[in-house]
């Protein structure tokens, strides 16, 4: 997958003035702007965001809600055993357990989340049930699994043969250095704006590969991994969760947009803050995507290599985000 990404993409630089009007350049080296951003729009992290967007945009084009679009979109990725960073086939923790984290949020402030969920391949759908069927926002661990089973989700083994083999290889050294970049993570975060002007977001992951048992990152945390506000816009994160939690990353991106920054400027300001909070950022990757309520969008990352997928009108495109280094 990594190989494919590298050959497919060519880096482009997204100019701030261009982004402020909701346009961007294709990443295959053409400099054709996609003009006139109109509803609906869907934006997702990484290459696998393309698959999520295809399902999500179809829902949006049929007048479906942003909430359905983001949930059904990321489920495609959760169900794909070849994506080893999300759902079925996700890399396990250092003890061999696949543990999943996810959250979902609507622009009116409703949200739901699960963390440290085992044996259920669609944590995003469980998070939605938490939002819709309980008085709570976040349920974790065995409680989340119990709730999922009560809601009719099926228990299954999520550790695929391919991921088990990689885990066994890792065990030979067992060295854990949370170097996070496109090789060993890839949370899917998806943001959508529907035809009624409502926003929603979803974020789902198996977290950092070989993490400590019980470790939870930013992805299931509202404000860190995801934040959505119909009055302003939405943002989501990928990368080293600890760095994103420390800065309440996604909420800060939305607040920066509230204060007038363009989506890319807002993502960049929070990346700068993260940079300032860490002594050594040579191995640190964090990337944000943002979608404003008028359909303008942007992304930014610390290190190069962060890709995001955009779906709107009849087009699906993959972009390389501008990065700090
Ligand atoms: N943010 C995720 C985590 O720290 C990792 C990722 O983006 O893949 O768990």
CSV table of C-alpha atoms and ligand atoms in Angstrom, one decimal:
chain,number,residue,atom,x,y,z
A,1,UNK,CA,0.0,0.0,0.0
A,2,UNK,CA,2.8,2.3,0.9
A,3,UNK,CA,4.6,1.6,-2.3
A,4,UNK,CA,1.4,2.3,-4.3
A,5,UNK,CA,0.9,5.6,-2.5
A,6,UNK,CA,4.4,6.8,-3.2
A,7,UNK,CA,4.3,6.1,-6.9
A,8,UNK,CA,0.8,7.5,-7.3
A,9,UNK,CA,1.4,10.8,-5.6
A,10,UNK,CA,3.3,13.8,-6.5
A,11,UNK,CA,3.6,16.5,-3.9
A,12,UNK,CA,1.8,19.8,-4.5
A,13,UNK,CA,1.8,22.8,-2.4
A,14,UNK,CA,-1.6,24.2,-1.5
A,15,UNK,CA,-1.6,28.0,-1.4
A,16,UNK,CA,-3.4,29.6,1.4
A,17,UNK,CA,-5.2,32.2,-0.7
A,18,UNK,CA,-6.4,29.4,-2.9
A,19,UNK,CA,-7.7,27.3,0.0
A,20,UNK,CA,-9.5,30.3,1.5
A,21,UNK,CA,-11.8,30.2,-1.5
A,22,UNK,CA,-12.3,26.4,-1.2
A,23,UNK,CA,-10.2,25.3,-4.0
A,24,UNK,CA,-7.2,22.9,-4.2
A,25,UNK,CA,-4.9,21.4,-6.7
A,26,UNK,CA,-4.9,17.8,-7.8
A,27,UNK,CA,-1.9,15.8,-6.6
A,28,UNK,CA,-1.1,14.0,-9.9
A,29,UNK,CA,1.0,17.0,-10.8
A,30,UNK,CA,-1.7,18.9,-12.6
A,31,UNK,CA,-2.4,22.4,-11.4
A,32,UNK,CA,-6.0,22.4,-12.3
A,33,UNK,CA,-8.1,24.0,-9.6
A,34,UNK,CA,-11.3,22.4,-8.7
A,35,UNK,CA,-13.5,25.5,-8.6
A,36,UNK,CA,-16.9,26.3,-7.1
A,37,UNK,CA,-17.1,24.1,-4.1
A,38,UNK,CA,-20.7,23.3,-3.5
A,39,UNK,CA,-22.6,21.0,-1.2
A,40,UNK,CA,-22.1,18.2,-0.6
A,41,UNK,CA,-18.4,17.6,0.3
A,42,UNK,CA,-16.6,14.7,1.9
A,43,UNK,CA,-13.0,14.6,3.0
A,44,UNK,CA,-11.1,11.7,4.6
A,45,UNK,CA,-7.6,10.9,5.8
A,46,UNK,CA,-5.1,8.8,3.9
A,47,UNK,CA,-5.4,6.7,0.7
A,48,UNK,CA,-8.1,4.5,2.1
A,49,UNK,CA,-10.2,7.6,2.4
A,50,UNK,CA,-11.0,7.2,-1.3
A,51,UNK,CA,-13.0,4.1,-0.6
A,52,UNK,CA,-14.8,5.7,2.3
A,53,UNK,CA,-15.6,8.8,0.3
A,54,UNK,CA,-17.0,6.9,-2.6
A,55,UNK,CA,-19.7,5.3,-0.4
A,56,UNK,CA,-20.2,8.6,1.6
A,57,UNK,CA,-20.5,10.9,-1.4
A,58,UNK,CA,-23.1,8.6,-2.9
A,59,UNK,CA,-25.2,8.9,0.3
A,60,UNK,CA,-24.8,12.7,0.2
A,61,UNK,CA,-25.8,12.9,-3.4
A,62,UNK,CA,-29.0,11.0,-2.7
A,63,UNK,CA,-29.8,13.6,0.0
A,64,UNK,CA,-28.6,11.5,2.8
A,65,UNK,CA,-27.3,13.0,6.0
A,66,UNK,CA,-23.7,13.8,6.7
A,67,UNK,CA,-23.9,11.5,9.7
A,68,UNK,CA,-24.9,8.5,7.5
A,69,UNK,CA,-22.2,9.4,5.0
A,70,UNK,CA,-19.3,9.4,7.5
A,71,UNK,CA,-20.5,6.3,9.3
A,72,UNK,CA,-21.1,4.2,6.3
A,73,UNK,CA,-18.0,5.5,4.6
A,74,UNK,CA,-15.6,4.5,7.4
A,75,UNK,CA,-17.3,1.2,7.8
A,76,UNK,CA,-15.9,0.2,4.4
A,77,UNK,CA,-12.4,0.7,5.7
A,78,UNK,CA,-13.2,-1.0,9.1
A,79,UNK,CA,-14.4,-4.1,7.1
A,80,UNK,CA,-11.3,-4.2,4.8
A,81,UNK,CA,-8.8,-6.8,6.3
A,82,UNK,CA,-6.0,-5.4,4.2
A,83,UNK,CA,-6.1,-2.1,6.1
A,84,UNK,CA,-4.0,-3.0,9.1
A,85,UNK,CA,-4.7,0.2,11.1
A,86,UNK,CA,-8.4,0.1,11.3
A,87,UNK,CA,-11.1,-2.4,12.3
A,88,UNK,CA,-10.8,-6.0,11.1
A,89,UNK,CA,-7.1,-6.9,10.5
A,90,UNK,CA,-5.8,-4.0,12.6
A,91,UNK,CA,-2.4,-4.5,14.2
A,92,UNK,CA,-2.6,-5.7,17.8
A,93,UNK,CA,-1.1,-4.3,20.9
A,94,UNK,CA,2.1,-5.7,22.3
A,95,UNK,CA,0.2,-8.6,23.9
A,96,UNK,CA,-1.5,-9.6,20.6
A,97,UNK,CA,-4.9,-8.1,21.3
A,98,UNK,CA,-6.6,-6.0,18.6
A,99,UNK,CA,-8.3,-3.1,20.5
A,100,UNK,CA,-10.3,-0.5,18.6
A,101,UNK,CA,-11.2,3.1,19.3
A,102,UNK,CA,-13.8,5.3,17.5
A,103,UNK,CA,-15.9,8.4,17.8
A,104,UNK,CA,-18.6,10.1,15.8
A,105,UNK,CA,-20.0,13.6,16.1
A,106,UNK,CA,-22.7,15.8,14.5
A,107,UNK,CA,-22.6,19.5,14.0
A,108,UNK,CA,-25.3,20.0,16.7
A,109,UNK,CA,-22.9,18.7,19.4
A,110,UNK,CA,-24.3,15.2,19.6
A,111,UNK,CA,-21.6,12.6,19.8
A,112,UNK,CA,-20.7,9.1,20.8
A,113,UNK,CA,-17.5,7.1,21.4
A,114,UNK,CA,-16.0,3.7,22.3
A,115,UNK,CA,-12.5,2.9,23.3
A,116,UNK,CA,-10.5,-0.2,24.0
A,117,UNK,CA,-13.2,-2.3,22.3
A,118,UNK,CA,-12.3,-5.9,21.4
A,119,UNK,CA,-13.8,-8.5,19.1
A,120,UNK,CA,-16.3,-6.1,17.3
A,121,UNK,CA,-15.2,-5.0,13.9
A,122,UNK,CA,-17.3,-1.8,13.5
A,123,UNK,CA,-16.5,0.4,16.5
A,124,UNK,CA,-17.9,3.4,14.6
A,125,UNK,CA,-21.4,1.9,14.5
A,126,UNK,CA,-21.2,1.1,18.2
A,127,UNK,CA,-20.1,4.7,18.8
A,128,UNK,CA,-23.2,5.9,16.9
A,129,UNK,CA,-25.4,3.6,19.1
A,130,UNK,CA,-23.8,5.1,22.2
A,131,UNK,CA,-24.8,8.5,20.9
A,132,UNK,CA,-28.3,7.5,19.9
A,133,UNK,CA,-29.3,4.9,22.5
A,134,UNK,CA,-27.6,5.9,25.8
A,135,UNK,CA,-27.4,9.0,28.0
A,136,UNK,CA,-23.6,8.8,27.7
A,137,UNK,CA,-20.9,9.8,25.3
A,138,UNK,CA,-18.1,7.3,25.9
A,139,UNK,CA,-18.1,3.7,26.8
A,140,UNK,CA,-14.9,1.7,27.0
A,141,UNK,CA,-13.5,-1.8,27.3
A,142,UNK,CA,-15.6,-4.7,28.4
A,143,UNK,CA,-18.5,-2.4,29.0
A,144,UNK,CA,-18.4,-1.2,25.3
A,145,UNK,CA,-18.3,-4.8,24.2
A,146,UNK,CA,-21.2,-5.8,26.4
A,147,UNK,CA,-23.2,-2.8,25.0
A,148,UNK,CA,-22.3,-3.8,21.4
A,149,UNK,CA,-23.5,-7.3,21.9
A,150,UNK,CA,-26.7,-6.1,23.5
A,151,UNK,CA,-27.2,-3.9,20.3
A,152,UNK,CA,-26.8,-7.0,18.1
A,153,UNK,CA,-23.2,-6.7,17.0
A,154,UNK,CA,-21.4,-9.9,16.3
A,155,UNK,CA,-18.4,-11.1,18.2
A,156,UNK,CA,-15.5,-12.1,16.0
A,157,UNK,CA,-11.8,-12.6,15.9
A,158,UNK,CA,-10.2,-9.4,14.4
A,159,UNK,CA,-6.6,-10.6,14.3
A,160,UNK,CA,-6.1,-11.8,10.7
A,161,UNK,CA,-3.3,-14.1,9.7
A,162,UNK,CA,-1.4,-11.3,7.9
A,163,UNK,CA,-1.5,-9.1,11.0
A,164,UNK,CA,-0.6,-12.0,13.3
A,165,UNK,CA,2.5,-12.7,11.2
A,166,UNK,CA,3.6,-9.0,11.3
A,167,UNK,CA,3.1,-9.1,15.1
A,168,UNK,CA,5.2,-12.3,15.4
A,169,UNK,CA,7.9,-10.6,13.4
A,170,UNK,CA,7.8,-7.6,15.7
A,171,UNK,CA,8.0,-9.9,18.7
A,172,UNK,CA,11.4,-11.0,17.7
A,173,UNK,CA,12.8,-7.7,18.8
A,174,UNK,CA,9.9,-6.4,20.7
A,175,UNK,CA,11.3,-2.9,20.4
A,176,UNK,CA,8.6,-0.3,20.8
A,177,UNK,CA,9.4,3.2,19.6
A,178,UNK,CA,6.2,5.0,18.8
A,179,UNK,CA,7.5,6.2,15.5
A,180,UNK,CA,4.3,7.1,13.8
A,181,UNK,CA,4.1,7.7,10.1
A,182,UNK,CA,2.4,6.2,7.1
A,183,UNK,CA,4.0,2.9,7.6
A,184,UNK,CA,2.4,1.9,10.8
A,185,UNK,CA,-0.7,3.8,11.4
A,186,UNK,CA,-3.5,5.4,9.4
A,187,UNK,CA,-6.6,6.2,11.3
A,188,UNK,CA,-9.5,6.9,9.0
A,189,UNK,CA,-11.2,10.2,9.8
A,190,UNK,CA,-14.0,11.4,7.6
A,191,UNK,CA,-15.8,14.8,7.6
A,192,UNK,CA,-18.9,15.5,5.5
A,193,UNK,CA,-21.1,18.4,4.7
A,194,UNK,CA,-24.5,17.5,3.5
A,195,UNK,CA,-27.0,19.2,1.2
A,196,UNK,CA,-28.8,20.7,4.1
A,197,UNK,CA,-25.6,22.4,5.4
A,198,UNK,CA,-25.1,20.0,8.3
A,199,UNK,CA,-21.7,18.6,9.2
A,200,UNK,CA,-20.6,15.3,10.8
A,201,UNK,CA,-17.4,13.5,11.4
A,202,UNK,CA,-16.2,10.0,12.2
A,203,UNK,CA,-12.8,8.7,13.4
A,204,UNK,CA,-11.9,5.0,13.8
A,205,UNK,CA,-8.6,3.2,14.4
A,206,UNK,CA,-6.8,0.2,15.9
A,207,UNK,CA,-4.4,2.8,17.3
A,208,UNK,CA,-0.6,2.7,17.3
A,209,UNK,CA,0.7,-0.8,16.4
A,210,UNK,CA,2.3,-2.7,19.3
A,211,UNK,CA,1.0,-0.2,21.8
A,212,UNK,CA,0.8,-1.0,25.6
A,213,UNK,CA,-2.2,-3.1,26.5
A,214,UNK,CA,-4.9,-0.6,27.5
A,215,UNK,CA,-3.4,2.4,25.7
A,216,UNK,CA,-6.0,4.7,24.1
A,217,UNK,CA,-5.0,7.5,21.7
A,218,UNK,CA,-6.8,10.6,20.5
A,219,UNK,CA,-9.1,8.9,18.0
A,220,UNK,CA,-12.0,8.2,20.3
A,221,UNK,CA,-11.7,11.5,22.1
A,222,UNK,CA,-14.1,14.2,21.1
A,223,UNK,CA,-12.0,17.4,20.8
A,224,UNK,CA,-8.8,15.6,20.3
A,225,UNK,CA,-9.4,13.1,17.4
A,226,UNK,CA,-12.5,14.8,16.1
A,227,UNK,CA,-14.6,18.0,16.6
A,228,UNK,CA,-17.6,19.2,14.7
A,229,UNK,CA,-19.6,22.4,15.0
A,230,UNK,CA,-22.3,23.3,12.5
A,231,UNK,CA,-21.6,27.0,13.3
A,232,UNK,CA,-18.0,26.8,12.1
A,233,UNK,CA,-16.8,23.6,10.6
A,234,UNK,CA,-15.2,20.2,11.4
A,235,UNK,CA,-11.7,18.8,12.0
A,236,UNK,CA,-10.1,15.5,12.6
A,237,UNK,CA,-6.7,14.2,13.3
A,238,UNK,CA,-4.3,11.3,12.5
A,239,UNK,CA,-0.9,10.7,13.8
A,240,UNK,CA,0.6,10.2,17.2
A,241,UNK,CA,-2.4,10.4,19.5
A,242,UNK,CA,-0.5,11.6,22.6
A,243,UNK,CA,0.5,14.7,20.7
A,244,UNK,CA,-3.0,15.4,19.6
A,245,UNK,CA,-4.5,14.9,23.0
A,246,UNK,CA,-2.0,17.2,24.6
A,247,UNK,CA,-3.2,20.1,22.4
A,248,UNK,CA,-6.9,19.2,22.1
A,249,UNK,CA,-6.0,19.2,18.4
A,250,UNK,CA,-9.2,19.0,16.5
A,251,UNK,CA,-11.2,21.3,18.7
A,252,UNK,CA,-8.4,23.8,18.4
A,253,UNK,CA,-8.5,23.6,14.6
A,254,UNK,CA,-12.2,24.4,14.7
A,255,UNK,CA,-11.7,27.3,17.0
A,256,UNK,CA,-9.0,28.7,14.8
A,257,UNK,CA,-11.5,28.6,11.9
A,258,UNK,CA,-14.0,30.3,14.1
A,259,UNK,CA,-11.5,33.1,14.5
A,260,UNK,CA,-11.1,33.5,10.8
A,261,UNK,CA,-8.4,31.2,9.7
A,262,UNK,CA,-8.8,29.2,6.5
A,263,UNK,CA,-9.1,25.4,7.0
A,264,UNK,CA,-5.4,24.9,6.0
A,265,UNK,CA,-4.2,27.8,8.1
A,266,UNK,CA,-6.1,26.4,11.1
A,267,UNK,CA,-4.6,22.9,10.6
A,268,UNK,CA,-1.2,24.5,10.3
A,269,UNK,CA,-1.5,26.6,13.5
A,270,UNK,CA,-2.3,23.5,15.6
A,271,UNK,CA,0.6,21.6,14.0
A,272,UNK,CA,2.8,24.6,15.0
A,273,UNK,CA,1.6,24.3,18.5
A,274,UNK,CA,2.3,20.6,18.6
A,275,UNK,CA,5.8,21.3,17.3
A,276,UNK,CA,6.4,23.8,20.1
A,277,UNK,CA,5.3,21.4,22.7
A,278,UNK,CA,7.7,18.7,21.7
A,279,UNK,CA,11.5,18.8,22.0
A,280,UNK,CA,12.2,16.2,19.3
A,281,UNK,CA,9.8,16.0,16.5
A,282,UNK,CA,11.9,14.1,14.0
A,283,UNK,CA,9.8,10.9,14.4
A,284,UNK,CA,6.6,12.7,15.2
A,285,UNK,CA,3.8,12.7,12.6
A,286,UNK,CA,0.5,14.5,13.1
A,287,UNK,CA,-1.9,15.5,10.3
A,288,UNK,CA,-5.2,17.3,10.4
A,289,UNK,CA,-8.1,17.6,7.9
A,290,UNK,CA,-10.6,20.4,8.2
A,291,UNK,CA,-13.9,21.2,6.5
A,292,UNK,CA,-15.6,24.6,6.9
A,293,UNK,CA,-19.4,25.0,6.9
A,294,UNK,CA,-19.2,26.7,3.5
A,295,UNK,CA,-17.5,23.7,2.0
A,296,UNK,CA,-13.9,25.1,2.0
A,297,UNK,CA,-11.4,22.4,3.1
A,298,UNK,CA,-7.8,22.0,3.9
A,299,UNK,CA,-5.2,19.8,5.5
A,300,UNK,CA,-1.7,20.0,7.0
A,301,UNK,CA,0.8,17.7,8.6
A,302,UNK,CA,4.1,17.9,10.4
A,303,UNK,CA,6.0,15.4,8.2
A,304,UNK,CA,5.5,14.8,4.5
A,305,UNK,CA,3.5,11.8,3.4
A,306,UNK,CA,0.1,12.6,4.7
A,307,UNK,CA,-2.5,12.1,2.1
A,308,UNK,CA,-6.2,12.9,2.1
A,309,UNK,CA,-9.1,12.1,-0.2
A,310,UNK,CA,-11.7,14.6,-1.3
A,311,UNK,CA,-15.1,13.8,-2.9
A,312,UNK,CA,-17.4,16.4,-4.3
A,313,UNK,CA,-19.7,16.7,-7.3
A,314,UNK,CA,-18.6,13.9,-9.6
A,315,UNK,CA,-15.0,13.8,-8.6
A,316,UNK,CA,-12.8,11.8,-6.2
A,317,UNK,CA,-9.3,13.0,-5.8
A,318,UNK,CA,-6.3,12.1,-3.6
A,319,UNK,CA,-4.1,15.0,-2.4
A,320,UNK,CA,-0.8,15.2,-0.6
A,321,UNK,CA,-1.2,17.6,2.3
A,322,UNK,CA,1.2,20.5,2.7
A,323,UNK,CA,3.7,19.7,5.5
A,324,UNK,CA,5.9,21.7,7.8
A,325,UNK,CA,9.1,19.8,6.9
B,1,LIG,N1,-4.1,8.7,16.1
B,1,LIG,C1,-4.0,7.3,16.3
B,1,LIG,C2,-3.6,6.9,17.6
B,1,LIG,O1,-2.7,7.5,18.2
B,1,LIG,C3,-3.0,6.7,15.3
B,1,LIG,C4,-3.3,7.0,13.9
B,1,LIG,O2,-3.6,8.1,13.5
B,1,LIG,O3,-3.2,6.0,13.1
B,1,LIG,O4,-4.1,5.9,18.1
